[in-house]
Each structure stands twice: as C-alpha cells, then as structure tokens.
PDB file of C-alpha atoms in Angstrom:
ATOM      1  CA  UNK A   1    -100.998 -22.950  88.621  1.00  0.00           C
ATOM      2  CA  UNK A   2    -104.063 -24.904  87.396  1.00  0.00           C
ATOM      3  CA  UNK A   3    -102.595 -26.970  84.692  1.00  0.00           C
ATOM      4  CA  UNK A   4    -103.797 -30.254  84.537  1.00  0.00           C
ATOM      5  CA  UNK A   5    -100.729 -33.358  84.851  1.00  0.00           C
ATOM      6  CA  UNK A   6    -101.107 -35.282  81.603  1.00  0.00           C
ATOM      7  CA  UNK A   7    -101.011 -39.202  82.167  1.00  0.00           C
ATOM      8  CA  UNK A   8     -99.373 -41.244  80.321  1.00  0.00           C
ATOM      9  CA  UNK A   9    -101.007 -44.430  79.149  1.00  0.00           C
ATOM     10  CA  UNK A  10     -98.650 -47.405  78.110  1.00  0.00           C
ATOM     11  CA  UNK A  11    -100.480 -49.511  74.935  1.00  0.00           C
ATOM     12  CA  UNK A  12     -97.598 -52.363  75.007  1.00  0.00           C
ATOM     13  CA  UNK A  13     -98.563 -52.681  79.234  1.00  0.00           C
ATOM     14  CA  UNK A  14    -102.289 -53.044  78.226  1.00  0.00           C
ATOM     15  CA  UNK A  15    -101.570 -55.172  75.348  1.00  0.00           C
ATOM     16  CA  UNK A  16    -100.205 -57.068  77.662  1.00  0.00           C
ATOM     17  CA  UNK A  17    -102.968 -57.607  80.170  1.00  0.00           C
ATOM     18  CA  UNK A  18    -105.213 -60.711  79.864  1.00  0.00           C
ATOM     19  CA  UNK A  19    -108.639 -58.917  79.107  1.00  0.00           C
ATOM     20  CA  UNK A  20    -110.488 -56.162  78.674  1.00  0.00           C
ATOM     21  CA  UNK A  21    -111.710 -56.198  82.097  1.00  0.00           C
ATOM     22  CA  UNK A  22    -108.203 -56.165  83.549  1.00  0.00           C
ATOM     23  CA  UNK A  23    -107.680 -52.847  80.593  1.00  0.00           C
ATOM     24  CA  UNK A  24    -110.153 -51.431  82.086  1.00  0.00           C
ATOM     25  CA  UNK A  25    -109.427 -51.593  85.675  1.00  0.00           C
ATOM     26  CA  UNK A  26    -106.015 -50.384  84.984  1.00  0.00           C
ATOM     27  CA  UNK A  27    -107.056 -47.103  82.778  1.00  0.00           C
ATOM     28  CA  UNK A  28    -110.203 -46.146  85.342  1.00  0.00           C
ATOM     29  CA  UNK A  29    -107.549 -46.462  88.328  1.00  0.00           C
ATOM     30  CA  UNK A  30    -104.874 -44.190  86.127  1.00  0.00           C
ATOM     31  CA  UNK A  31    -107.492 -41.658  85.157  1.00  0.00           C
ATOM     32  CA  UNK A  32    -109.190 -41.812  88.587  1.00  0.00           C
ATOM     33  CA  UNK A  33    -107.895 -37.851  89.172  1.00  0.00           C
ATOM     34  CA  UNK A  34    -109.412 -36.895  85.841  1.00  0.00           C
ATOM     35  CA  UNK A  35    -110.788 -33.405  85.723  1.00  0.00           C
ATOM     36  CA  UNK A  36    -113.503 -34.403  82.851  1.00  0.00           C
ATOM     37  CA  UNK A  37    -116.859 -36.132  83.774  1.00  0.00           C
ATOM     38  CA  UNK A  38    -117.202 -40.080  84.560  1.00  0.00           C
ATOM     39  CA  UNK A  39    -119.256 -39.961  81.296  1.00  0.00           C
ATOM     40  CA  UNK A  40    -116.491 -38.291  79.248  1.00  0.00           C
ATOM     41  CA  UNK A  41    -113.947 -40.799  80.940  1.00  0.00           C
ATOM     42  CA  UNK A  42    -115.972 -43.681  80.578  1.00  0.00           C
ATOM     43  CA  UNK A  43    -116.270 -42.638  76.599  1.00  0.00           C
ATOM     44  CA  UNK A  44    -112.481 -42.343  76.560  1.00  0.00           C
ATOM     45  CA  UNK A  45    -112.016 -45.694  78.016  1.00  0.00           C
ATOM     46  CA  UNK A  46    -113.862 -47.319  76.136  1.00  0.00           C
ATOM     47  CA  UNK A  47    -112.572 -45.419  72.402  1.00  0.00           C
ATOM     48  CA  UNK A  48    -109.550 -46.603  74.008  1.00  0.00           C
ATOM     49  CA  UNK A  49    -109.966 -50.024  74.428  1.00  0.00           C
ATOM     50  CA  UNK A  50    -111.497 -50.316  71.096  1.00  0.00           C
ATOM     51  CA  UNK A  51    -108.942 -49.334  69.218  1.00  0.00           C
ATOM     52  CA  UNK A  52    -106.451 -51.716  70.991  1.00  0.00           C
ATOM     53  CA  UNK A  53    -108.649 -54.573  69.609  1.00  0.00           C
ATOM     54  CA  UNK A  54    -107.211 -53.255  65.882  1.00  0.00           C
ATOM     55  CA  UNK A  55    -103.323 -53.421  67.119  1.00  0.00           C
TER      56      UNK A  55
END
C-alpha cells in the first residue's frame, strides 16, 4: 500500500510558539518524511506561516 500518512499540523501549538523561526523549525521537522520536493515544502511552509500572521 503506497498511500501517503497525512500529518496533522496543530495552528493553536504554532500560535503558540515565540517566532517564526521556532514555526518553522517545528513544521520542516513534521514534514521532514514529505514525499513532495524541498521546493514544494519550503512553498508550503512558508503559505503556511503567512497565513498564521492573519489569525
């Protein structure tokens, strides 16, 4: 079976962290197993913590 696990990311646990720096250490080290590209990951990342900045 080649499905991919989904991964849950937690917005109120990166809310939570200090910075965006600390965001970002914590989403690269959840999505470390991802099957898409670093670019594509990277791209994701940052979309992500982007939109955190508006919560």
């Amino acid at each position: 079976d080649k499905t991919t696990p989904e991964v849950e990311v937690d917005i109120d646990e990166l809310l939570d962290m200090d910075d965006d720096a600390q965001r970002r250490n914590h989403l690269q080290g959840v999505l470390c197993d991802a099957k898409k590209s670093p670019h594509d990951v990277k791209k994701f990342v940052d979309d992500l913590l982007e939109r955190t900045k508006t919560l």
